[in-house]
C-alpha positions as a LaTeX table, in Angstrom:
\begin{tabular}{lrrr}
\hline
Residue & $x$ (\AA) & $y$ (\AA) & $z$ (\AA) \\
\hline
Met1 & 15.15 & 23.27 & $-26.32$ \\
Asp2 & 18.88 & 23.94 & $-26.69$ \\
Ile3 & 20.06 & 23.01 & $-23.18$ \\
Leu4 & 19.34 & 19.90 & $-21.12$ \\
Thr5 & 19.84 & 19.72 & $-17.35$ \\
Ala6 & 19.87 & 17.22 & $-14.49$ \\
His7 & 16.11 & 17.69 & $-14.23$ \\
Trp8 & 15.79 & 16.56 & $-17.84$ \\
Val9 & 18.04 & 13.53 & $-17.32$ \\
Thr10 & 15.89 & 12.40 & $-14.40$ \\
Ala11 & 12.74 & 12.87 & $-16.46$ \\
Trp12 & 14.29 & 10.93 & $-19.35$ \\
Ile13 & 15.15 & 7.96 & $-17.18$ \\
Arg14 & 11.65 & 7.89 & $-15.69$ \\
Glu15 & 10.19 & 8.01 & $-19.19$ \\
Ala16 & 12.52 & 5.21 & $-20.27$ \\
Ala17 & 11.26 & 3.14 & $-17.34$ \\
Arg18 & 7.69 & 3.81 & $-18.48$ \\
Glu19 & 8.52 & 2.76 & $-22.05$ \\
Ile20 & 10.22 & $-0.42$ & $-20.85$ \\
Ala21 & 7.26 & $-1.26$ & $-18.62$ \\
Glu22 & 4.79 & $-0.64$ & $-21.44$ \\
His23 & 6.76 & $-2.87$ & $-23.83$ \\
Arg24 & 7.88 & $-5.47$ & $-21.27$ \\
Val25 & 5.85 & $-8.32$ & $-22.78$ \\
Glu26 & 6.95 & $-7.39$ & $-26.29$ \\
Leu27 & 10.60 & $-7.54$ & $-25.22$ \\
Ile28 & 9.99 & $-10.87$ & $-23.51$ \\
Glu29 & 8.49 & $-12.31$ & $-26.69$ \\
Leu30 & 11.32 & $-10.98$ & $-28.85$ \\
Asp31 & 13.80 & $-12.63$ & $-26.52$ \\
Arg32 & 11.75 & $-15.83$ & $-26.36$ \\
Ala33 & 12.29 & $-16.28$ & $-30.09$ \\
Ile34 & 16.09 & $-16.04$ & $-30.04$ \\
Gly35 & 17.20 & $-15.90$ & $-26.40$ \\
Asp36 & 16.22 & $-16.68$ & $-22.82$ \\
Ala37 & 12.87 & $-14.83$ & $-22.80$ \\
Asp38 & 14.08 & $-12.72$ & $-19.87$ \\
His39 & 15.12 & $-9.43$ & $-21.47$ \\
Gly40 & 11.83 & $-7.65$ & $-20.89$ \\
Glu41 & 11.58 & $-8.75$ & $-17.27$ \\
Asn42 & 15.22 & $-7.96$ & $-16.56$ \\
Met43 & 14.99 & $-4.49$ & $-18.07$ \\
His44 & 11.74 & $-3.77$ & $-16.26$ \\
Arg45 & 13.27 & $-4.83$ & $-12.95$ \\
Gly46 & 16.37 & $-2.72$ & $-13.57$ \\
Phe47 & 14.58 & 0.48 & $-14.50$ \\
Ser48 & 12.09 & 0.02 & $-11.67$ \\
Ala49 & 15.06 & $-0.15$ & $-9.29$ \\
Val50 & 16.48 & 3.01 & $-10.85$ \\
Cys51 & 13.21 & 4.84 & $-10.31$ \\
Ala52 & 13.18 & 3.70 & $-6.69$ \\
Lys53 & 16.67 & 5.18 & $-6.25$ \\
Leu54 & 15.53 & 8.44 & $-7.84$ \\
Asp55 & 12.52 & 8.51 & $-5.53$ \\
Ser56 & 14.82 & 8.35 & $-2.51$ \\
Asp57 & 17.14 & 11.02 & $-3.95$ \\
Pro58 & 15.12 & 12.89 & $-6.61$ \\
Glu59 & 18.05 & 14.89 & $-8.03$ \\
Pro60 & 21.42 & 13.39 & $-7.09$ \\
Gly61 & 23.68 & 16.08 & $-8.49$ \\
Asn62 & 24.60 & 16.97 & $-12.05$ \\
Pro63 & 23.63 & 15.03 & $-15.21$ \\
Ala64 & 26.66 & 12.76 & $-14.98$ \\
Ala65 & 25.87 & 11.85 & $-11.37$ \\
Ile66 & 22.39 & 10.72 & $-12.37$ \\
Leu67 & 23.72 & 8.67 & $-15.27$ \\
Lys68 & 26.26 & 7.05 & $-12.96$ \\
Leu69 & 23.46 & 6.15 & $-10.53$ \\
Val70 & 21.57 & 4.57 & $-13.43$ \\
Ala71 & 24.67 & 2.64 & $-14.50$ \\
Met72 & 25.42 & 1.24 & $-11.06$ \\
Thr73 & 21.79 & 0.27 & $-10.47$ \\
Leu74 & 21.40 & $-1.49$ & $-13.81$ \\
Met75 & 24.64 & $-3.39$ & $-13.32$ \\
Ser76 & 23.44 & $-4.70$ & $-9.97$ \\
Thr77 & 19.83 & $-5.50$ & $-10.89$ \\
Val78 & 19.60 & $-6.44$ & $-14.58$ \\
Gly79 & 20.42 & $-10.07$ & $-15.30$ \\
Gly80 & 22.06 & $-11.56$ & $-18.34$ \\
Ala81 & 24.27 & $-9.61$ & $-20.71$ \\
Ala82 & 22.05 & $-6.52$ & $-20.67$ \\
Gly83 & 23.08 & $-5.39$ & $-17.18$ \\
Pro84 & 26.80 & $-5.02$ & $-17.90$ \\
Leu85 & 26.15 & $-3.65$ & $-21.39$ \\
Tyr86 & 23.66 & $-0.96$ & $-20.39$ \\
Gly87 & 25.56 & $-0.26$ & $-17.20$ \\
Thr88 & 28.71 & 0.37 & $-19.21$ \\
Ala89 & 26.78 & 2.53 & $-21.69$ \\
Phe90 & 25.41 & 4.83 & $-18.99$ \\
Leu91 & 28.72 & 4.92 & $-17.13$ \\
Arg92 & 30.62 & 5.95 & $-20.27$ \\
Ala93 & 27.94 & 8.55 & $-21.00$ \\
Ala94 & 28.43 & 9.96 & $-17.51$ \\
Thr95 & 32.18 & 10.15 & $-18.02$ \\
Ala96 & 31.70 & 11.99 & $-21.31$ \\
Leu97 & 29.63 & 14.69 & $-19.60$ \\
Gly98 & 32.06 & 15.22 & $-16.75$ \\
Glu99 & 31.04 & 17.98 & $-14.36$ \\
Ala100 & 28.81 & 19.80 & $-16.85$ \\
Glu101 & 25.59 & 21.19 & $-15.35$ \\
Glu102 & 24.06 & 21.82 & $-18.77$ \\
Val103 & 24.10 & 19.62 & $-21.85$ \\
Gly104 & 23.86 & 21.00 & $-25.36$ \\
Ala105 & 23.70 & 19.39 & $-28.78$ \\
Gln106 & 27.40 & 18.59 & $-29.03$ \\
Glu107 & 27.42 & 17.08 & $-25.55$ \\
Val108 & 24.42 & 14.92 & $-26.39$ \\
Ala109 & 26.22 & 13.56 & $-29.45$ \\
Ala110 & 29.38 & 12.95 & $-27.41$ \\
Met111 & 27.36 & 11.24 & $-24.68$ \\
Leu112 & 25.73 & 8.87 & $-27.15$ \\
Arg113 & 29.05 & 8.06 & $-28.83$ \\
Ala114 & 30.64 & 7.29 & $-25.48$ \\
Ala115 & 27.70 & 5.05 & $-24.56$ \\
Arg116 & 27.93 & 3.18 & $-27.86$ \\
Asp117 & 31.69 & 2.79 & $-27.58$ \\
Gly118 & 31.23 & 1.38 & $-24.09$ \\
Val119 & 28.84 & $-1.26$ & $-25.38$ \\
Val120 & 31.28 & $-2.15$ & $-28.16$ \\
Ala121 & 34.15 & $-2.44$ & $-25.69$ \\
Arg122 & 32.12 & $-4.66$ & $-23.39$ \\
Gly123 & 30.33 & $-6.84$ & $-25.95$ \\
Lys124 & 32.82 & $-6.85$ & $-28.86$ \\
Ala125 & 29.96 & $-6.57$ & $-31.37$ \\
Glu126 & 29.76 & $-4.54$ & $-34.56$ \\
Val127 & 27.03 & $-3.41$ & $-36.91$ \\
Gly128 & 25.44 & $-6.40$ & $-38.62$ \\
Asp129 & 25.94 & $-8.82$ & $-35.72$ \\
Lys130 & 22.25 & $-8.52$ & $-34.75$ \\
Thr131 & 22.79 & $-6.87$ & $-31.36$ \\
Met132 & 21.96 & $-3.56$ & $-29.71$ \\
Ile133 & 24.90 & $-2.06$ & $-31.64$ \\
Asp134 & 22.67 & $-2.17$ & $-34.72$ \\
Ala135 & 20.52 & 0.45 & $-32.97$ \\
Trp136 & 23.28 & 2.35 & $-31.15$ \\
Ser137 & 25.59 & 2.96 & $-34.11$ \\
Pro138 & 23.08 & 4.57 & $-36.49$ \\
Ala139 & 21.81 & 6.62 & $-33.54$ \\
Val140 & 25.31 & 7.97 & $-32.92$ \\
Glu141 & 25.87 & 8.75 & $-36.58$ \\
Ala142 & 22.55 & 10.56 & $-36.86$ \\
Ala143 & 23.20 & 12.50 & $-33.66$ \\
Glu144 & 26.63 & 13.65 & $-34.77$ \\
Thr145 & 25.35 & 14.64 & $-38.20$ \\
Ala146 & 22.52 & 16.67 & $-36.65$ \\
Ala147 & 24.79 & 18.32 & $-34.08$ \\
Ser148 & 27.30 & 19.28 & $-36.79$ \\
Ala149 & 24.47 & 20.84 & $-38.79$ \\
Gly150 & 23.55 & 23.12 & $-35.88$ \\
Ala151 & 20.55 & 21.20 & $-34.54$ \\
Ser152 & 19.33 & 21.75 & $-30.99$ \\
Ala153 & 19.88 & 19.14 & $-28.30$ \\
Gln154 & 16.28 & 17.97 & $-28.64$ \\
Glu155 & 16.63 & 17.72 & $-32.42$ \\
Val156 & 19.80 & 15.68 & $-31.99$ \\
Leu157 & 17.91 & 13.31 & $-29.71$ \\
Ala158 & 15.07 & 13.04 & $-32.22$ \\
Ala159 & 17.51 & 12.15 & $-34.99$ \\
Ala160 & 19.14 & 9.54 & $-32.76$ \\
Ala161 & 15.80 & 8.01 & $-31.77$ \\
Asn162 & 14.61 & 7.74 & $-35.37$ \\
Ala163 & 17.86 & 6.12 & $-36.45$ \\
Ala164 & 17.85 & 3.70 & $-33.49$ \\
Tyr165 & 14.35 & 2.54 & $-34.33$ \\
Ala166 & 15.26 & 2.03 & $-37.99$ \\
Gly167 & 18.38 & 0.16 & $-36.90$ \\
Ala168 & 16.36 & $-2.10$ & $-34.62$ \\
Val169 & 13.90 & $-2.91$ & $-37.41$ \\
Ala170 & 16.85 & $-3.66$ & $-39.70$ \\
Thr171 & 17.92 & $-6.50$ & $-37.39$ \\
Asp172 & 14.82 & $-8.51$ & $-38.35$ \\
Pro173 & 16.35 & $-10.33$ & $-41.36$ \\
Leu174 & 19.87 & $-10.62$ & $-39.95$ \\
Thr175 & 21.52 & $-13.82$ & $-38.79$ \\
Ala176 & 22.93 & $-13.35$ & $-35.30$ \\
Arg177 & 26.70 & $-13.50$ & $-34.98$ \\
Lys178 & 27.00 & $-12.63$ & $-31.29$ \\
Gly179 & 25.35 & $-13.67$ & $-28.05$ \\
Arg180 & 22.97 & $-16.50$ & $-27.33$ \\
Ala181 & 21.01 & $-15.85$ & $-30.53$ \\
Ser182 & 24.09 & $-16.80$ & $-32.56$ \\
Tyr183 & 23.63 & $-20.42$ & $-31.41$ \\
Leu184 & 20.51 & $-20.57$ & $-33.57$ \\
Gly185 & 22.38 & $-19.74$ & $-36.76$ \\
Glu186 & 20.02 & $-19.12$ & $-39.67$ \\
Arg187 & 17.01 & $-19.67$ & $-37.42$ \\
Ser188 & 17.73 & $-16.32$ & $-35.74$ \\
Ala189 & 16.77 & $-14.55$ & $-38.97$ \\
Gly190 & 13.25 & $-13.15$ & $-39.07$ \\
His191 & 13.27 & $-11.96$ & $-35.46$ \\
Arg192 & 14.11 & $-8.50$ & $-34.11$ \\
Asp193 & 16.99 & $-8.30$ & $-31.68$ \\
Pro194 & 15.58 & $-7.53$ & $-28.22$ \\
Gly195 & 18.60 & $-5.45$ & $-27.19$ \\
Ala196 & 18.26 & $-3.28$ & $-30.27$ \\
Ala197 & 14.55 & $-2.94$ & $-29.50$ \\
Ser198 & 15.16 & $-1.83$ & $-25.91$ \\
Thr199 & 17.86 & 0.60 & $-27.05$ \\
Ala200 & 15.34 & 2.17 & $-29.44$ \\
Leu201 & 12.82 & 2.48 & $-26.58$ \\
Ile202 & 15.33 & 4.20 & $-24.31$ \\
Leu203 & 16.30 & 6.69 & $-26.99$ \\
Gln204 & 12.67 & 7.23 & $-27.92$ \\
Ala205 & 12.11 & 8.17 & $-24.28$ \\
Ala206 & 14.90 & 10.75 & $-24.57$ \\
Arg207 & 13.25 & 12.17 & $-27.66$ \\
Thr208 & 9.86 & 12.63 & $-26.01$ \\
Thr209 & 11.11 & 13.96 & $-22.67$ \\
Ser210 & 10.77 & 17.69 & $-22.18$ \\
Gly211 & 12.08 & 19.89 & $-19.42$ \\
Gly212 & 15.10 & 22.12 & $-19.01$ \\
Ala213 & 16.11 & 23.79 & $-15.80$ \\
Gly214 & 12.98 & 22.43 & $-14.12$ \\
\hline
\end{tabular}
């Protein structure tokens, strides 16, 4: 598929909600090891609220309008640091798309970069800090490389999802330098960052979602 539409964005977000729900306990346990043990529950609550909004207005405009709805809902319903971080990511992604009705490979890469840059601006983290940036940054790099090579939008998303998952796994041995996990020092090593894990799930949902004009 070369072009993604508002129908696809809605389907992606619903699939992301399903992924979060399926892995809720896993995210809770990851966060229990190095955080407050609430990441899974917070993310599940947030994406459930997003789906409820989509149920009341199944297709609220263009792709950017849907992403903005996601951003505002996550900011108001997800507790802890994840709400502002993911809210900013989706809001920046919406801004990057502007008024476009259709999203191609280059737009997908730009959307992901804008999302990542929003998280960096909000959280002040960088690669190696053991945060969701360790999943976002390789995803962006892979997406831009694929888009530059002429890949389709769906292939760009696949490249991003693969890289995000690898980035999340790569947080396992790291010592946290940001967030609550950083208080543990060396004891944070040996545990996967829950934010990186949820980022990988959301991008995996984008990879597996199909549907164009719909």
